[in-house]
Amino acid sequence: MTKMIEIKVKDQFSEIHEVQALLREIPQQAELNQLSLFQRIEHIVVKGETIRPSIELLFESRQSDSIYRVVE
């Protein structure tokens, strides 16, 4: 089952924001269950915008100039 959680992200100006993140569904017994939090995030929701992760482990907004990184 997918799960929505609250996480903290930091933008390029080092400001911390509390946002929601949707975690991928991973079977309990799968080796993938050992993935880091970032690797399990399907997308984050910031101010109503759904942002998918990039290869560089960042979340880049298409509606603003903001770039986010997961901090916890």
Short mmCIF file of N, CA and C in Angstrom, two decimals:
data_model
loop_
_atom_site.label_atom_id
_atom_site.label_comp_id
_atom_site.label_asym_id
_atom_site.label_seq_id
_atom_site.Cartn_x
_atom_site.Cartn_y
_atom_site.Cartn_z
N MET A 1 0.84 -1.16 0.00
CA MET A 1 0.00 0.00 0.00
C MET A 1 0.90 1.24 0.00
N THR A 2 0.55 2.22 -0.82
CA THR A 2 1.29 3.47 -0.82
C THR A 2 0.94 4.25 0.44
N LYS A 3 1.84 5.12 0.84
CA LYS A 3 1.65 5.82 2.10
C LYS A 3 2.11 7.27 1.95
N MET A 4 1.28 8.20 2.43
CA MET A 4 1.63 9.62 2.43
C MET A 4 2.20 9.97 3.80
N ILE A 5 3.39 10.55 3.82
CA ILE A 5 4.03 10.92 5.07
C ILE A 5 4.44 12.40 5.04
N GLU A 6 4.74 12.94 6.20
CA GLU A 6 5.27 14.30 6.32
C GLU A 6 6.79 14.21 6.39
N ILE A 7 7.48 15.01 5.58
CA ILE A 7 8.94 15.06 5.62
C ILE A 7 9.39 16.51 5.59
N LYS A 8 10.68 16.71 5.84
CA LYS A 8 11.26 18.04 5.74
C LYS A 8 12.19 18.07 4.54
N VAL A 9 12.11 19.16 3.78
CA VAL A 9 13.00 19.37 2.64
C VAL A 9 13.65 20.74 2.79
N LYS A 10 14.81 20.88 2.17
CA LYS A 10 15.54 22.15 2.20
C LYS A 10 15.62 22.66 0.77
N ASP A 11 15.35 23.96 0.57
CA ASP A 11 15.45 24.52 -0.77
C ASP A 11 16.87 25.06 -1.00
N GLN A 12 17.09 25.63 -2.19
CA GLN A 12 18.43 26.09 -2.54
C GLN A 12 18.88 27.29 -1.71
N PHE A 13 17.96 27.89 -0.95
CA PHE A 13 18.31 29.01 -0.07
C PHE A 13 18.46 28.54 1.38
N SER A 14 18.53 27.23 1.58
CA SER A 14 18.68 26.58 2.89
C SER A 14 17.49 26.79 3.82
N GLU A 15 16.33 27.12 3.25
CA GLU A 15 15.10 27.22 4.04
C GLU A 15 14.48 25.84 4.13
N ILE A 16 14.04 25.46 5.32
CA ILE A 16 13.43 24.14 5.53
C ILE A 16 11.92 24.26 5.44
N HIS A 17 11.31 23.32 4.70
CA HIS A 17 9.86 23.29 4.50
C HIS A 17 9.34 21.92 4.92
N GLU A 18 8.18 21.89 5.56
CA GLU A 18 7.51 20.62 5.85
C GLU A 18 6.55 20.35 4.71
N VAL A 19 6.70 19.18 4.07
CA VAL A 19 5.88 18.83 2.91
C VAL A 19 5.38 17.41 3.06
N GLN A 20 4.52 17.01 2.15
CA GLN A 20 4.04 15.63 2.13
C GLN A 20 4.80 14.86 1.06
N ALA A 21 5.02 13.58 1.31
CA ALA A 21 5.69 12.71 0.35
C ALA A 21 4.91 11.42 0.22
N LEU A 22 4.76 10.96 -1.01
CA LEU A 22 4.11 9.68 -1.27
C LEU A 22 5.19 8.62 -1.43
N LEU A 23 5.14 7.58 -0.59
CA LEU A 23 6.12 6.50 -0.66
C LEU A 23 5.64 5.42 -1.61
N ARG A 24 6.59 4.83 -2.35
CA ARG A 24 6.27 3.72 -3.25
C ARG A 24 5.85 2.50 -2.44
N GLU A 25 5.02 1.69 -3.06
CA GLU A 25 4.61 0.43 -2.43
C GLU A 25 5.70 -0.60 -2.65
N ILE A 26 6.24 -1.13 -1.56
CA ILE A 26 7.31 -2.13 -1.62
C ILE A 26 6.93 -3.28 -0.71
N PRO A 27 6.91 -4.51 -1.22
CA PRO A 27 6.57 -5.66 -0.37
C PRO A 27 7.51 -5.76 0.83
N GLN A 28 6.98 -6.15 1.97
CA GLN A 28 7.76 -6.23 3.22
C GLN A 28 9.00 -7.12 3.09
N GLN A 29 8.87 -8.25 2.39
CA GLN A 29 9.99 -9.18 2.32
C GLN A 29 10.95 -8.89 1.16
N ALA A 30 10.69 -7.88 0.37
CA ALA A 30 11.54 -7.57 -0.77
C ALA A 30 12.86 -6.95 -0.32
N GLU A 31 13.92 -7.24 -1.08
CA GLU A 31 15.22 -6.62 -0.80
C GLU A 31 15.13 -5.11 -0.95
N LEU A 32 14.22 -4.66 -1.79
CA LEU A 32 14.04 -3.22 -2.01
C LEU A 32 13.55 -2.52 -0.76
N ASN A 33 13.08 -3.28 0.21
CA ASN A 33 12.60 -2.69 1.46
C ASN A 33 13.73 -2.00 2.22
N GLN A 34 14.98 -2.26 1.84
CA GLN A 34 16.14 -1.65 2.48
C GLN A 34 16.56 -0.33 1.83
N LEU A 35 15.75 0.18 0.90
CA LEU A 35 16.08 1.43 0.21
C LEU A 35 16.04 2.61 1.17
N SER A 36 16.79 3.65 0.83
CA SER A 36 16.76 4.88 1.64
C SER A 36 15.41 5.56 1.47
N LEU A 37 15.13 6.51 2.35
CA LEU A 37 13.87 7.24 2.26
C LEU A 37 13.72 7.90 0.90
N PHE A 38 14.78 8.57 0.42
CA PHE A 38 14.69 9.25 -0.88
C PHE A 38 14.33 8.26 -1.99
N GLN A 39 14.94 7.08 -1.99
CA GLN A 39 14.69 6.09 -3.03
C GLN A 39 13.27 5.55 -2.99
N ARG A 40 12.61 5.67 -1.85
CA ARG A 40 11.24 5.18 -1.72
C ARG A 40 10.19 6.24 -2.06
N ILE A 41 10.60 7.50 -2.24
CA ILE A 41 9.64 8.58 -2.49
C ILE A 41 9.22 8.60 -3.96
N GLU A 42 7.92 8.49 -4.17
CA GLU A 42 7.33 8.58 -5.51
C GLU A 42 7.28 10.04 -5.95
N HIS A 43 6.81 10.92 -5.06
CA HIS A 43 6.78 12.36 -5.32
C HIS A 43 6.56 13.10 -4.01
N ILE A 44 6.81 14.43 -4.04
CA ILE A 44 6.50 15.28 -2.90
C ILE A 44 5.45 16.28 -3.33
N VAL A 45 4.74 16.84 -2.35
CA VAL A 45 3.73 17.86 -2.63
C VAL A 45 4.11 19.12 -1.86
N VAL A 46 4.43 20.19 -2.61
CA VAL A 46 4.83 21.47 -2.03
C VAL A 46 3.86 22.54 -2.50
N LYS A 47 3.14 23.15 -1.58
CA LYS A 47 2.17 24.21 -1.90
C LYS A 47 1.22 23.77 -3.02
N GLY A 48 0.76 22.53 -2.95
CA GLY A 48 -0.20 22.00 -3.91
C GLY A 48 0.41 21.47 -5.19
N GLU A 49 1.72 21.65 -5.38
CA GLU A 49 2.39 21.17 -6.59
C GLU A 49 3.01 19.80 -6.33
N THR A 50 2.72 18.84 -7.22
CA THR A 50 3.32 17.51 -7.14
C THR A 50 4.65 17.56 -7.89
N ILE A 51 5.74 17.19 -7.20
CA ILE A 51 7.07 17.26 -7.79
C ILE A 51 7.72 15.88 -7.71
N ARG A 52 8.14 15.37 -8.86
CA ARG A 52 8.80 14.07 -8.93
C ARG A 52 10.32 14.25 -8.78
N PRO A 53 11.01 13.24 -8.27
CA PRO A 53 12.46 13.37 -8.07
C PRO A 53 13.24 13.32 -9.39
N SER A 54 14.40 13.97 -9.39
CA SER A 54 15.29 13.91 -10.54
C SER A 54 16.38 12.89 -10.25
N ILE A 55 17.21 12.63 -11.22
CA ILE A 55 18.31 11.68 -11.06
C ILE A 55 19.32 12.18 -10.02
N GLU A 56 19.43 13.49 -9.88
CA GLU A 56 20.41 14.08 -8.97
C GLU A 56 19.95 14.07 -7.51
N LEU A 57 18.91 13.32 -7.17
CA LEU A 57 18.36 13.24 -5.82
C LEU A 57 17.75 14.55 -5.36
N LEU A 58 17.22 15.31 -6.30
CA LEU A 58 16.59 16.59 -6.01
C LEU A 58 15.17 16.60 -6.55
N PHE A 59 14.37 17.53 -6.06
CA PHE A 59 13.02 17.74 -6.54
C PHE A 59 12.96 19.16 -7.10
N GLU A 60 12.81 19.30 -8.42
CA GLU A 60 12.82 20.61 -9.06
C GLU A 60 11.41 21.03 -9.43
N SER A 61 10.98 22.18 -8.91
CA SER A 61 9.65 22.70 -9.19
C SER A 61 9.57 23.22 -10.62
N ARG A 62 8.44 22.97 -11.28
CA ARG A 62 8.20 23.52 -12.62
C ARG A 62 7.41 24.83 -12.52
N GLN A 63 6.83 25.11 -11.36
CA GLN A 63 6.02 26.31 -11.19
C GLN A 63 6.80 27.47 -10.57
N SER A 64 7.92 27.17 -9.94
CA SER A 64 8.75 28.22 -9.34
C SER A 64 10.21 27.86 -9.61
N ASP A 65 11.11 28.67 -9.14
CA ASP A 65 12.54 28.40 -9.33
C ASP A 65 13.13 27.55 -8.21
N SER A 66 12.28 26.96 -7.39
CA SER A 66 12.75 26.23 -6.21
C SER A 66 13.24 24.82 -6.55
N ILE A 67 14.28 24.42 -5.84
CA ILE A 67 14.84 23.08 -5.92
C ILE A 67 14.92 22.57 -4.48
N TYR A 68 14.40 21.36 -4.25
CA TYR A 68 14.31 20.82 -2.89
C TYR A 68 15.15 19.56 -2.75
N ARG A 69 15.67 19.35 -1.52
CA ARG A 69 16.42 18.15 -1.16
C ARG A 69 15.85 17.64 0.15
N VAL A 70 15.64 16.34 0.25
CA VAL A 70 15.09 15.74 1.47
C VAL A 70 16.13 15.83 2.58
N VAL A 71 15.70 16.32 3.76
CA VAL A 71 16.62 16.37 4.90
C VAL A 71 16.21 15.40 6.00
N GLU A 72 14.94 15.02 6.09
CA GLU A 72 14.50 13.98 7.05
C GLU A 72 13.10 13.54 6.74
#
